[in-house]
Amino acid sequence: MAKLIVADDHPLFRNALIHAISNTFVTKATIETDSFEATCTALEQHPDADLLLLDLHMPGNCGFLGLIQLRKQYPTLPIVVISASEDTDVIRRVMSFGASAFIPKSAHPAEIGKALSAVMDGELWVQPALRAQVLDHHNQTDLDLAAKVAELTPQQYKVLFYLTEGWLNKQIAYDLHISEATVKAHITAIFRKLGVTNRTQVVIQAQRLQLEPPADKLLTTSF
């Protein structure tokens, strides 16, 4: 039996996913979260979690950036990405950045059960037809950038997220309950760790690890 954290901002999909899992996979507890921040809190509160099911488009996740941060903070926790995207390049990058599995939201419940069982057995899982395309092909530039992002502290990651959203220092300071001087210190550290010299370069780097917004968050699933 496994303790799961299901991180997705769409309550209808979360409920459908949990129902599908319950029919194909034995769990002892399921924790639901609807944002990246809530997911980080849940991980802190439940260090015994066995699996994290993560939606890439969840608020605060910022595409692949959130996955990279979580992989650094919880190196032994299997992370299963659940996404409406079925783009081969997205799947390849997800696996390169440390996910244990990629499950499309269109997957059949039985396939989800197989994927989670494989991950619990220590295996990597993607749909069989895609394995050769995504598991053995890595972009070194992506990996180098991911390694730099992984050096950011959780607070620096939050500041980076706000920078990608175009927030001013005073707005970031207010939302994080810190001084503008502290925000500037975090930004300086971000510049150094990412090897850039200004905000524009930070955003350009970060955009390389972001995703296009989903065409329809209400995408019909096979659950």
PDB file of C-alpha atoms in Angstrom:
ATOM      1  CA  MET A   1       0.000   0.000   0.000  1.00  0.00           C
ATOM      2  CA  ALA A   2       1.218   3.490  -0.860  1.00  0.00           C
ATOM      3  CA  LYS A   3       0.680   6.971   0.526  1.00  0.00           C
ATOM      4  CA  LEU A   4       0.080   9.363  -2.364  1.00  0.00           C
ATOM      5  CA  ILE A   5       0.101  13.117  -2.820  1.00  0.00           C
ATOM      6  CA  VAL A   6      -2.047  14.127  -5.792  1.00  0.00           C
ATOM      7  CA  ALA A   7      -1.164  17.634  -6.947  1.00  0.00           C
ATOM      8  CA  ASP A   8      -3.546  19.133  -9.503  1.00  0.00           C
ATOM      9  CA  ASP A   9      -5.474  22.407  -9.421  1.00  0.00           C
ATOM     10  CA  HIS A  10      -8.564  20.989 -11.121  1.00  0.00           C
ATOM     11  CA  PRO A  11     -10.814  19.359  -8.462  1.00  0.00           C
ATOM     12  CA  LEU A  12     -12.848  17.355 -10.966  1.00  0.00           C
ATOM     13  CA  PHE A  13      -9.728  15.808 -12.449  1.00  0.00           C
ATOM     14  CA  ARG A  14      -8.245  15.153  -8.997  1.00  0.00           C
ATOM     15  CA  ASN A  15     -11.393  13.309  -7.970  1.00  0.00           C
ATOM     16  CA  ALA A  16     -11.468  11.323 -11.216  1.00  0.00           C
ATOM     17  CA  LEU A  17      -7.785  10.421 -10.869  1.00  0.00           C
ATOM     18  CA  ILE A  18      -8.138   9.327  -7.244  1.00  0.00           C
ATOM     19  CA  HIS A  19     -11.169   7.217  -8.184  1.00  0.00           C
ATOM     20  CA  ALA A  20      -9.263   5.616 -11.061  1.00  0.00           C
ATOM     21  CA  ILE A  21      -6.296   4.874  -8.802  1.00  0.00           C
ATOM     22  CA  SER A  22      -8.509   3.305  -6.148  1.00  0.00           C
ATOM     23  CA  ASN A  23      -9.804   0.799  -8.690  1.00  0.00           C
ATOM     24  CA  THR A  24      -6.383  -0.318  -9.887  1.00  0.00           C
ATOM     25  CA  PHE A  25      -3.858   0.458  -7.155  1.00  0.00           C
ATOM     26  CA  VAL A  26      -3.939  -0.140  -3.387  1.00  0.00           C
ATOM     27  CA  THR A  27      -3.376   3.023  -1.325  1.00  0.00           C
ATOM     28  CA  LYS A  28      -3.321   3.667   2.410  1.00  0.00           C
ATOM     29  CA  ALA A  29      -3.779   7.455   2.206  1.00  0.00           C
ATOM     30  CA  THR A  30      -4.225  10.163  -0.415  1.00  0.00           C
ATOM     31  CA  ILE A  31      -3.381  13.825   0.154  1.00  0.00           C
ATOM     32  CA  GLU A  32      -4.729  16.392  -2.315  1.00  0.00           C
ATOM     33  CA  THR A  33      -3.099  19.724  -3.208  1.00  0.00           C
ATOM     34  CA  ASP A  34      -4.042  22.410  -5.717  1.00  0.00           C
ATOM     35  CA  SER A  35      -0.893  24.562  -6.030  1.00  0.00           C
ATOM     36  CA  PHE A  36       2.866  24.202  -5.994  1.00  0.00           C
ATOM     37  CA  GLU A  37       3.118  25.914  -2.605  1.00  0.00           C
ATOM     38  CA  ALA A  38       0.470  23.621  -1.116  1.00  0.00           C
ATOM     39  CA  THR A  39       2.335  20.639  -2.546  1.00  0.00           C
ATOM     40  CA  CYS A  40       5.586  21.729  -0.897  1.00  0.00           C
ATOM     41  CA  THR A  41       3.728  22.109   2.409  1.00  0.00           C
ATOM     42  CA  ALA A  42       2.180  18.645   2.043  1.00  0.00           C
ATOM     43  CA  LEU A  43       5.581  17.119   1.362  1.00  0.00           C
ATOM     44  CA  GLU A  44       6.951  18.727   4.517  1.00  0.00           C
ATOM     45  CA  GLN A  45       3.979  17.477   6.554  1.00  0.00           C
ATOM     46  CA  HIS A  46       4.065  13.972   5.087  1.00  0.00           C
ATOM     47  CA  PRO A  47       7.716  12.897   4.829  1.00  0.00           C
ATOM     48  CA  ASP A  48       6.507   9.298   4.595  1.00  0.00           C
ATOM     49  CA  ALA A  49       4.754   9.885   1.255  1.00  0.00           C
ATOM     50  CA  ASP A  50       5.537   7.119  -1.238  1.00  0.00           C
ATOM     51  CA  LEU A  51       4.568   8.869  -4.475  1.00  0.00           C
ATOM     52  CA  LEU A  52       3.891  12.370  -5.764  1.00  0.00           C
ATOM     53  CA  LEU A  53       1.568  12.737  -8.747  1.00  0.00           C
ATOM     54  CA  LEU A  54       2.296  16.172 -10.192  1.00  0.00           C
ATOM     55  CA  ASP A  55       0.433  18.332 -12.713  1.00  0.00           C
ATOM     56  CA  LEU A  56       2.919  20.473 -14.669  1.00  0.00           C
ATOM     57  CA  HIS A  57       0.388  23.279 -15.195  1.00  0.00           C
ATOM     58  CA  MET A  58      -0.509  23.710 -11.528  1.00  0.00           C
ATOM     59  CA  PRO A  59      -0.325  27.319 -10.208  1.00  0.00           C
ATOM     60  CA  GLY A  60       3.184  28.186  -9.045  1.00  0.00           C
ATOM     61  CA  ASN A  61       4.758  25.191 -10.771  1.00  0.00           C
ATOM     62  CA  CYS A  62       6.157  27.233 -13.673  1.00  0.00           C
ATOM     63  CA  GLY A  63       6.513  24.360 -16.108  1.00  0.00           C
ATOM     64  CA  PHE A  64       9.556  22.180 -15.547  1.00  0.00           C
ATOM     65  CA  LEU A  65      11.019  24.520 -12.903  1.00  0.00           C
ATOM     66  CA  GLY A  66       8.858  23.099 -10.139  1.00  0.00           C
ATOM     67  CA  LEU A  67       9.727  19.526 -11.064  1.00  0.00           C
ATOM     68  CA  ILE A  68      13.438  20.365 -10.982  1.00  0.00           C
ATOM     69  CA  GLN A  69      13.104  21.987  -7.551  1.00  0.00           C
ATOM     70  CA  LEU A  70      11.157  19.063  -6.100  1.00  0.00           C
ATOM     71  CA  ARG A  71      13.608  16.566  -7.538  1.00  0.00           C
ATOM     72  CA  LYS A  72      16.431  18.403  -5.732  1.00  0.00           C
ATOM     73  CA  GLN A  73      14.600  18.709  -2.417  1.00  0.00           C
ATOM     74  CA  TYR A  74      13.261  15.142  -2.396  1.00  0.00           C
ATOM     75  CA  PRO A  75      15.803  13.076  -4.347  1.00  0.00           C
ATOM     76  CA  THR A  76      14.422   9.693  -3.295  1.00  0.00           C
ATOM     77  CA  LEU A  77      10.698  10.440  -3.747  1.00  0.00           C
ATOM     78  CA  PRO A  78       9.247   9.036  -6.988  1.00  0.00           C
ATOM     79  CA  ILE A  79       7.540  11.840  -8.919  1.00  0.00           C
ATOM     80  CA  VAL A  80       4.921  10.830 -11.477  1.00  0.00           C
ATOM     81  CA  VAL A  81       3.966  13.613 -13.873  1.00  0.00           C
ATOM     82  CA  ILE A  82       0.331  13.635 -14.978  1.00  0.00           C
ATOM     83  CA  SER A  83      -0.243  15.976 -17.908  1.00  0.00           C
ATOM     84  CA  ALA A  84      -2.733  16.832 -20.631  1.00  0.00           C
ATOM     85  CA  SER A  85       0.214  17.278 -22.979  1.00  0.00           C
ATOM     86  CA  GLU A  86       1.223  14.263 -25.041  1.00  0.00           C
ATOM     87  CA  ASP A  87       4.034  16.026 -26.870  1.00  0.00           C
ATOM     88  CA  THR A  88       7.053  13.736 -27.192  1.00  0.00           C
ATOM     89  CA  ASP A  89       9.498  16.549 -26.411  1.00  0.00           C
ATOM     90  CA  VAL A  90       7.635  17.397 -23.195  1.00  0.00           C
ATOM     91  CA  ILE A  91       7.719  13.751 -22.122  1.00  0.00           C
ATOM     92  CA  ARG A  92      11.430  13.473 -22.938  1.00  0.00           C
ATOM     93  CA  ARG A  93      12.231  16.555 -20.869  1.00  0.00           C
ATOM     94  CA  VAL A  94      10.067  15.421 -17.953  1.00  0.00           C
ATOM     95  CA  MET A  95      11.992  12.160 -17.779  1.00  0.00           C
ATOM     96  CA  SER A  96      15.344  13.925 -18.249  1.00  0.00           C
ATOM     97  CA  PHE A  97      14.542  16.208 -15.309  1.00  0.00           C
ATOM     98  CA  GLY A  98      14.038  13.283 -12.953  1.00  0.00           C
ATOM     99  CA  ALA A  99      10.428  12.116 -13.128  1.00  0.00           C
ATOM    100  CA  SER A 100       9.856   8.410 -12.549  1.00  0.00           C
ATOM    101  CA  ALA A 101       6.922   8.282 -14.951  1.00  0.00           C
ATOM    102  CA  PHE A 102       4.862  10.324 -17.367  1.00  0.00           C
ATOM    103  CA  ILE A 103       1.156   9.516 -17.580  1.00  0.00           C
ATOM    104  CA  PRO A 104      -1.081  11.406 -20.038  1.00  0.00           C
ATOM    105  CA  LYS A 105      -4.432  12.517 -18.672  1.00  0.00           C
ATOM    106  CA  SER A 106      -6.078  10.506 -21.430  1.00  0.00           C
ATOM    107  CA  ALA A 107      -4.644   7.245 -20.060  1.00  0.00           C
ATOM    108  CA  HIS A 108      -6.971   4.358 -19.200  1.00  0.00           C
ATOM    109  CA  PRO A 109      -7.271   3.613 -15.454  1.00  0.00           C
ATOM    110  CA  ALA A 110      -5.690   0.186 -15.944  1.00  0.00           C
ATOM    111  CA  GLU A 111      -2.670   1.846 -17.559  1.00  0.00           C
ATOM    112  CA  ILE A 112      -2.371   4.244 -14.617  1.00  0.00           C
ATOM    113  CA  GLY A 113      -2.349   1.299 -12.225  1.00  0.00           C
ATOM    114  CA  LYS A 114       0.409  -0.400 -14.226  1.00  0.00           C
ATOM    115  CA  ALA A 115       2.465   2.798 -14.254  1.00  0.00           C
ATOM    116  CA  LEU A 116       2.208   3.356 -10.508  1.00  0.00           C
ATOM    117  CA  SER A 117       3.014  -0.277  -9.761  1.00  0.00           C
ATOM    118  CA  ALA A 118       6.090  -0.083 -11.985  1.00  0.00           C
ATOM    119  CA  VAL A 119       7.274   3.079 -10.217  1.00  0.00           C
ATOM    120  CA  MET A 120       6.742   1.502  -6.799  1.00  0.00           C
ATOM    121  CA  ASP A 121       8.952  -1.364  -8.000  1.00  0.00           C
ATOM    122  CA  GLY A 122      11.714   1.130  -8.773  1.00  0.00           C
ATOM    123  CA  GLU A 123      11.202   1.294 -12.530  1.00  0.00           C
ATOM    124  CA  LEU A 124      10.826   4.207 -14.940  1.00  0.00           C
ATOM    125  CA  TRP A 125       7.567   4.226 -16.882  1.00  0.00           C
ATOM    126  CA  VAL A 126       6.282   5.856 -20.043  1.00  0.00           C
ATOM    127  CA  GLN A 127       3.828   4.431 -22.528  1.00  0.00           C
ATOM    128  CA  PRO A 128       5.567   1.504 -24.266  1.00  0.00           C
ATOM    129  CA  ALA A 129       5.304   3.035 -27.750  1.00  0.00           C
ATOM    130  CA  LEU A 130       7.301   6.077 -26.584  1.00  0.00           C
ATOM    131  CA  ARG A 131      10.072   4.458 -24.546  1.00  0.00           C
ATOM    132  CA  ALA A 132      12.682   4.409 -27.289  1.00  0.00           C
ATOM    133  CA  GLN A 133      11.966   8.053 -28.181  1.00  0.00           C
ATOM    134  CA  VAL A 134      12.108   9.593 -24.713  1.00  0.00           C
ATOM    135  CA  LEU A 135      14.257   7.549 -22.315  1.00  0.00           C
ATOM    136  CA  ASP A 136      17.536   7.532 -24.209  1.00  0.00           C
ATOM    137  CA  HIS A 137      17.544  10.999 -25.746  1.00  0.00           C
ATOM    138  CA  HIS A 138      18.651  13.884 -23.514  1.00  0.00           C
ATOM    139  CA  ASN A 139      19.430  17.492 -24.398  1.00  0.00           C
ATOM    140  CA  GLN A 140      22.650  18.476 -22.617  1.00  0.00           C
ATOM    141  CA  THR A 141      21.757  22.180 -22.738  1.00  0.00           C
ATOM    142  CA  ASP A 142      18.504  21.429 -20.896  1.00  0.00           C
ATOM    143  CA  LEU A 143      20.335  19.316 -18.341  1.00  0.00           C
ATOM    144  CA  ASP A 144      22.939  22.015 -17.735  1.00  0.00           C
ATOM    145  CA  LEU A 145      20.240  24.640 -17.160  1.00  0.00           C
ATOM    146  CA  ALA A 146      18.301  22.278 -14.901  1.00  0.00           C
ATOM    147  CA  ALA A 147      21.435  21.745 -12.811  1.00  0.00           C
ATOM    148  CA  LYS A 148      21.728  25.514 -12.350  1.00  0.00           C
ATOM    149  CA  VAL A 149      18.062  25.861 -11.382  1.00  0.00           C
ATOM    150  CA  ALA A 150      18.495  23.022  -8.894  1.00  0.00           C
ATOM    151  CA  GLU A 151      21.054  25.157  -7.043  1.00  0.00           C
ATOM    152  CA  LEU A 152      18.352  27.705  -6.131  1.00  0.00           C
ATOM    153  CA  THR A 153      16.946  27.648  -2.623  1.00  0.00           C
ATOM    154  CA  PRO A 154      13.154  27.300  -2.242  1.00  0.00           C
ATOM    155  CA  GLN A 155      12.893  31.037  -1.531  1.00  0.00           C
ATOM    156  CA  GLN A 156      15.015  31.882  -4.573  1.00  0.00           C
ATOM    157  CA  TYR A 157      12.765  29.647  -6.665  1.00  0.00           C
ATOM    158  CA  LYS A 158       9.754  31.658  -5.507  1.00  0.00           C
ATOM    159  CA  VAL A 159      11.499  34.904  -6.459  1.00  0.00           C
ATOM    160  CA  LEU A 160      12.400  33.416  -9.846  1.00  0.00           C
ATOM    161  CA  PHE A 161       8.761  32.489 -10.396  1.00  0.00           C
ATOM    162  CA  TYR A 162       7.671  36.064  -9.661  1.00  0.00           C
ATOM    163  CA  LEU A 163      10.338  37.415 -12.003  1.00  0.00           C
ATOM    164  CA  THR A 164       8.936  35.297 -14.820  1.00  0.00           C
ATOM    165  CA  GLU A 165       5.532  36.825 -14.042  1.00  0.00           C
ATOM    166  CA  GLY A 166       6.960  40.344 -14.378  1.00  0.00           C
ATOM    167  CA  TRP A 167       6.546  41.370 -10.734  1.00  0.00           C
ATOM    168  CA  LEU A 168       8.394  44.358  -9.278  1.00  0.00           C
ATOM    169  CA  ASN A 169      10.706  43.963  -6.280  1.00  0.00           C
ATOM    170  CA  LYS A 170       8.251  45.691  -3.960  1.00  0.00           C
ATOM    171  CA  GLN A 171       5.447  43.362  -5.091  1.00  0.00           C
ATOM    172  CA  ILE A 172       7.615  40.304  -4.485  1.00  0.00           C
ATOM    173  CA  ALA A 173       8.647  41.635  -1.065  1.00  0.00           C
ATOM    174  CA  TYR A 174       5.043  42.231  -0.063  1.00  0.00           C
ATOM    175  CA  ASP A 175       3.839  38.802  -1.149  1.00  0.00           C
ATOM    176  CA  LEU A 176       6.735  36.930   0.481  1.00  0.00           C
ATOM    177  CA  HIS A 177       6.703  39.106   3.617  1.00  0.00           C
ATOM    178  CA  ILE A 178      10.354  40.049   3.245  1.00  0.00           C
ATOM    179  CA  SER A 179      12.191  43.322   2.680  1.00  0.00           C
ATOM    180  CA  GLU A 180      13.053  44.697  -0.756  1.00  0.00           C
ATOM    181  CA  ALA A 181      16.707  44.399   0.228  1.00  0.00           C
ATOM    182  CA  THR A 182      16.218  40.665   0.764  1.00  0.00           C
ATOM    183  CA  VAL A 183      14.497  40.379  -2.613  1.00  0.00           C
ATOM    184  CA  LYS A 184      17.473  42.118  -4.248  1.00  0.00           C
ATOM    185  CA  ALA A 185      19.843  39.723  -2.492  1.00  0.00           C
ATOM    186  CA  HIS A 186      17.856  36.750  -3.802  1.00  0.00           C
ATOM    187  CA  ILE A 187      17.870  38.205  -7.324  1.00  0.00           C
ATOM    188  CA  THR A 188      21.640  38.705  -7.162  1.00  0.00           C
ATOM    189  CA  ALA A 189      22.030  35.064  -6.107  1.00  0.00           C
ATOM    190  CA  ILE A 190      19.729  33.955  -8.943  1.00  0.00           C
ATOM    191  CA  PHE A 191      21.818  35.932 -11.462  1.00  0.00           C
ATOM    192  CA  ARG A 192      24.978  34.278 -10.171  1.00  0.00           C
ATOM    193  CA  LYS A 193      23.617  30.752 -10.138  1.00  0.00           C
ATOM    194  CA  LEU A 194      22.049  31.015 -13.596  1.00  0.00           C
ATOM    195  CA  GLY A 195      25.068  32.820 -15.049  1.00  0.00           C
ATOM    196  CA  VAL A 196      23.166  35.929 -16.181  1.00  0.00           C
ATOM    197  CA  THR A 197      23.456  39.668 -15.521  1.00  0.00           C
ATOM    198  CA  ASN A 198      19.917  41.080 -15.762  1.00  0.00           C
ATOM    199  CA  ARG A 199      16.210  40.282 -15.401  1.00  0.00           C
ATOM    200  CA  THR A 200      15.652  39.870 -19.123  1.00  0.00           C
ATOM    201  CA  GLN A 201      18.273  37.143 -19.301  1.00  0.00           C
ATOM    202  CA  VAL A 202      16.727  35.429 -16.255  1.00  0.00           C
ATOM    203  CA  VAL A 203      13.306  35.366 -17.928  1.00  0.00           C
ATOM    204  CA  ILE A 204      14.779  34.073 -21.186  1.00  0.00           C
ATOM    205  CA  GLN A 205      16.517  31.242 -19.323  1.00  0.00           C
ATOM    206  CA  ALA A 206      13.413  30.419 -17.312  1.00  0.00           C
ATOM    207  CA  GLN A 207      11.219  30.398 -20.413  1.00  0.00           C
ATOM    208  CA  ARG A 208      13.301  27.545 -21.776  1.00  0.00           C
ATOM    209  CA  LEU A 209      11.920  25.459 -18.909  1.00  0.00           C
ATOM    210  CA  GLN A 210       8.315  26.575 -19.164  1.00  0.00           C
ATOM    211  CA  LEU A 211       5.379  25.101 -21.022  1.00  0.00           C
ATOM    212  CA  GLU A 212       2.736  26.467 -23.298  1.00  0.00           C
ATOM    213  CA  PRO A 213      -0.550  26.778 -21.369  1.00  0.00           C
ATOM    214  CA  PRO A 214      -2.878  23.837 -21.951  1.00  0.00           C
ATOM    215  CA  ALA A 215      -5.401  24.378 -24.731  1.00  0.00           C
ATOM    216  CA  ASP A 216      -8.193  23.293 -22.428  1.00  0.00           C
ATOM    217  CA  LYS A 217      -7.898  22.688 -18.706  1.00  0.00           C
ATOM    218  CA  LEU A 218     -11.215  20.868 -18.885  1.00  0.00           C
ATOM    219  CA  LEU A 219      -9.826  18.238 -21.239  1.00  0.00           C
ATOM    220  CA  THR A 220     -11.950  15.113 -21.166  1.00  0.00           C
ATOM    221  CA  THR A 221     -10.185  12.118 -19.653  1.00  0.00           C
ATOM    222  CA  SER A 222     -10.887   8.410 -20.015  1.00  0.00           C
ATOM    223  CA  PHE A 223     -11.595   8.042 -16.303  1.00  0.00           C
TER     224      PHE A 223
END
